[in-house]
Short mmCIF file of C-alpha atoms and ligand atoms in Angstrom, two decimals:
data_model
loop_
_atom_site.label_atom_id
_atom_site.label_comp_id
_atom_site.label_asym_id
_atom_site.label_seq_id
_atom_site.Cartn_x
_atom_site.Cartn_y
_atom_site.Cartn_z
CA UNK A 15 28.26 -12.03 71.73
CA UNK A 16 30.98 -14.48 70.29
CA UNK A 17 31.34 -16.31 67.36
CA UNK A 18 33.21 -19.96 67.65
CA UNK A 19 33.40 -22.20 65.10
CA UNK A 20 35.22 -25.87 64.41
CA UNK A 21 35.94 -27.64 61.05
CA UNK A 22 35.66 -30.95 59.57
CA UNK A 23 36.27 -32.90 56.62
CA UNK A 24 34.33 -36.41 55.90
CA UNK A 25 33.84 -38.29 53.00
CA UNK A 26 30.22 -39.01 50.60
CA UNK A 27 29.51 -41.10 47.68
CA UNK A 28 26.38 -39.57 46.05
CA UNK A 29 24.51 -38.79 42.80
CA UNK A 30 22.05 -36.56 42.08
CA UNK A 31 19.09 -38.25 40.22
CA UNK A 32 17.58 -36.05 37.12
CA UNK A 33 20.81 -33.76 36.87
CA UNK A 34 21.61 -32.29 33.77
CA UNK A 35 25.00 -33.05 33.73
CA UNK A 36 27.77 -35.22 35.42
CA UNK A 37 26.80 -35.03 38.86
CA UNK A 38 23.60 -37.89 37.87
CA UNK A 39 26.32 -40.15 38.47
CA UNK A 40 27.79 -41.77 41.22
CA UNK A 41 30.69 -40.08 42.71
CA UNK A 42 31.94 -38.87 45.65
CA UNK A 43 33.37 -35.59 47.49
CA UNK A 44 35.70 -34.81 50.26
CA UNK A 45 33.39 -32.40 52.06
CA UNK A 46 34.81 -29.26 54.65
CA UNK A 47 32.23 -28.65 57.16
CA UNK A 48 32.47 -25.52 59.26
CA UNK A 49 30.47 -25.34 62.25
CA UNK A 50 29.32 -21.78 63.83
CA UNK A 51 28.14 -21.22 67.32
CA UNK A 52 27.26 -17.80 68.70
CA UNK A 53 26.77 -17.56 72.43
CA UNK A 54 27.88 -15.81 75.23
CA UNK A 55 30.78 -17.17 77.98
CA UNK A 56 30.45 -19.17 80.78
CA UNK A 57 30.96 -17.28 83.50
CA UNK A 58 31.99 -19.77 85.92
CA UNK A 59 32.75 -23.77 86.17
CA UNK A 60 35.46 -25.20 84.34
CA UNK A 61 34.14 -23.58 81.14
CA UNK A 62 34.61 -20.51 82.45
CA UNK A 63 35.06 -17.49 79.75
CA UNK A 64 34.23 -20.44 76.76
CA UNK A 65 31.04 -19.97 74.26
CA UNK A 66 31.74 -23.78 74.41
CA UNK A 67 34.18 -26.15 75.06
CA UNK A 68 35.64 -27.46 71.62
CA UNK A 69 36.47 -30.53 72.68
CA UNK A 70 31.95 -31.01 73.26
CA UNK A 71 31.68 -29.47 69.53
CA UNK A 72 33.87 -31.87 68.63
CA UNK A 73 32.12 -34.72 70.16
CA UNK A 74 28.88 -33.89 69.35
CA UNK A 75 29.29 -33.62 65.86
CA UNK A 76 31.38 -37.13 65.42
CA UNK A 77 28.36 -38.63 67.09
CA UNK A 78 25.69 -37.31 64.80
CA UNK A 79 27.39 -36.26 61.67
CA UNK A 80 30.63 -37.79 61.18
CA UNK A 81 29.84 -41.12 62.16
CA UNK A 82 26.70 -42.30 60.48
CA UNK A 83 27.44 -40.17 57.47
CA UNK A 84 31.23 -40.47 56.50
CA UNK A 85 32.32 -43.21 54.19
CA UNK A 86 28.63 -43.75 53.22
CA UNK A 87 26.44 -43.66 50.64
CA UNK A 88 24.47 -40.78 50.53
CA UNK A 89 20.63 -41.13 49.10
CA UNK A 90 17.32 -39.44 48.85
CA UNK A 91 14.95 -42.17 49.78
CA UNK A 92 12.33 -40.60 47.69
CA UNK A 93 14.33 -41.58 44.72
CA UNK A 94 13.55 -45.04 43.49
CA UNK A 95 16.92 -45.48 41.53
CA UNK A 96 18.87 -44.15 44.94
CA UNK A 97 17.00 -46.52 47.06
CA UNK A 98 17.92 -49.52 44.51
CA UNK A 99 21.71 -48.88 44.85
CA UNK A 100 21.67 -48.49 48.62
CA UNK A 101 19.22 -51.79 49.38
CA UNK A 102 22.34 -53.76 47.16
CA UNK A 103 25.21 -51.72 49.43
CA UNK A 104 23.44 -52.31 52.01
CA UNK A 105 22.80 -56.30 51.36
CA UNK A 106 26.80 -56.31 50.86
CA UNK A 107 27.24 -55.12 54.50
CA UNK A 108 28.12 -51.31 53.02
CA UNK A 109 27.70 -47.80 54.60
CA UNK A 110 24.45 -45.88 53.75
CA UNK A 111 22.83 -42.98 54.49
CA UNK A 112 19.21 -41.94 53.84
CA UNK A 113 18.22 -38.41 53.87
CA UNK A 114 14.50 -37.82 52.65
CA UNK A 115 15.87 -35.09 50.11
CA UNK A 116 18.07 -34.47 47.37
CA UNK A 117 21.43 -34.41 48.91
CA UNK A 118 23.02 -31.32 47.63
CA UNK A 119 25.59 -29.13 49.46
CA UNK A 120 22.50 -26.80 50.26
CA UNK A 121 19.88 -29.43 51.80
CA UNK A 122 22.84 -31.45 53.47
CA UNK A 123 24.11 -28.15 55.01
CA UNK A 124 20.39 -27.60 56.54
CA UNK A 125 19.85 -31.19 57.39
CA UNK A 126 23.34 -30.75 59.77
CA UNK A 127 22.04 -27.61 60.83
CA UNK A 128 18.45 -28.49 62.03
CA UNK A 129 20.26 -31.62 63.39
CA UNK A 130 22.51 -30.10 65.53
CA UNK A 131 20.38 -27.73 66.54
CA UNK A 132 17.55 -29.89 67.64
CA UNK A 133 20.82 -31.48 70.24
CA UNK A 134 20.56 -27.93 72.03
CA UNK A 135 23.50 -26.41 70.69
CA UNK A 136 23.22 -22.60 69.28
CA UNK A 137 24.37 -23.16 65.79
CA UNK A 138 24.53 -19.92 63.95
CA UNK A 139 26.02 -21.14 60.81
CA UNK A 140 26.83 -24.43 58.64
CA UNK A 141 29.44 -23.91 56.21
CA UNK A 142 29.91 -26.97 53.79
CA UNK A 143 32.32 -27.25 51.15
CA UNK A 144 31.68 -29.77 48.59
CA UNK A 145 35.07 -28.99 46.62
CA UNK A 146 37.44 -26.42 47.45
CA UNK A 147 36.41 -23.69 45.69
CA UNK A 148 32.16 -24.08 46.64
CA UNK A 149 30.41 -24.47 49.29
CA UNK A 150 27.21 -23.20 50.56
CA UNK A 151 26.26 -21.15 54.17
CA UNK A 152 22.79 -21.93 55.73
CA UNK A 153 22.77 -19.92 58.92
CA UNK A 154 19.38 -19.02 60.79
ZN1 ZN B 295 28.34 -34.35 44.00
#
């Protein structure tokens, strides 16, 4: 069994609604996302002796992750004050995002993980740093 995994970086404006400290206000991070398959290899076609080709990782998760999600605004929809602040971005033509939970290292690691998984791919791990020096693992 092998092990591959790719990394990312993208960008999030977010707040966390009923913190107890700074994070309640808008701000934003420079997130490191690690990706972890675990498969077997190909054992013939022109992925031959790959767990899969990187260049497909890559792909995949620009179309589902990077894309809608970098740049934006980040919000729980559940959250009145969130949902305020992202109908105005959103009336002035700006990048949103609505997750239907807090979005906190943890539940936006599992959110990429259950969405990349649910695309077929074997993810064994999410990695997701929000600053350099923490970062949360939700692996299954
Ligand atoms: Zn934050």
């Amino acid at each position: 069994m092998f092990k591959v995994s790719k990394e990312f970086t993208f960008d999030i404006a977010h707040l966390l609604d009923g913190h107890d400290g700074k994070c309640k206000n808008l701000h934003g991070h420079t997130y490191r996302l690690q990706v972890e398959i675990t498969g077997n290899l190909y054992k013939c076609g022109p992925k031959k002796g790959m767990v899969i080709d990187f260049s497909d990782l890559k792909t995949i998760v620009q179309n589902l992750i990077l894309d809608p999600m970098d740049h934006a605004f980040l919000y729980d929809c559940n959250s009145e004050r969130k949902s305020k602040i992202a109908k105005l971005l959103d009336e002035l033509a700006s990048k949103t995002f609505a997750m239907n939970h807090r979005t906190t290292a943890e539940e936006i690691a599992r959110f990429i993980f259950n969405t990349l998984q649910a695309e077929g791919l074997n993810i064994s791990a999410i990695r997701l740093w929000e600053t350099p020096t923490s970062f949360c693992e939700y692996c299954s």
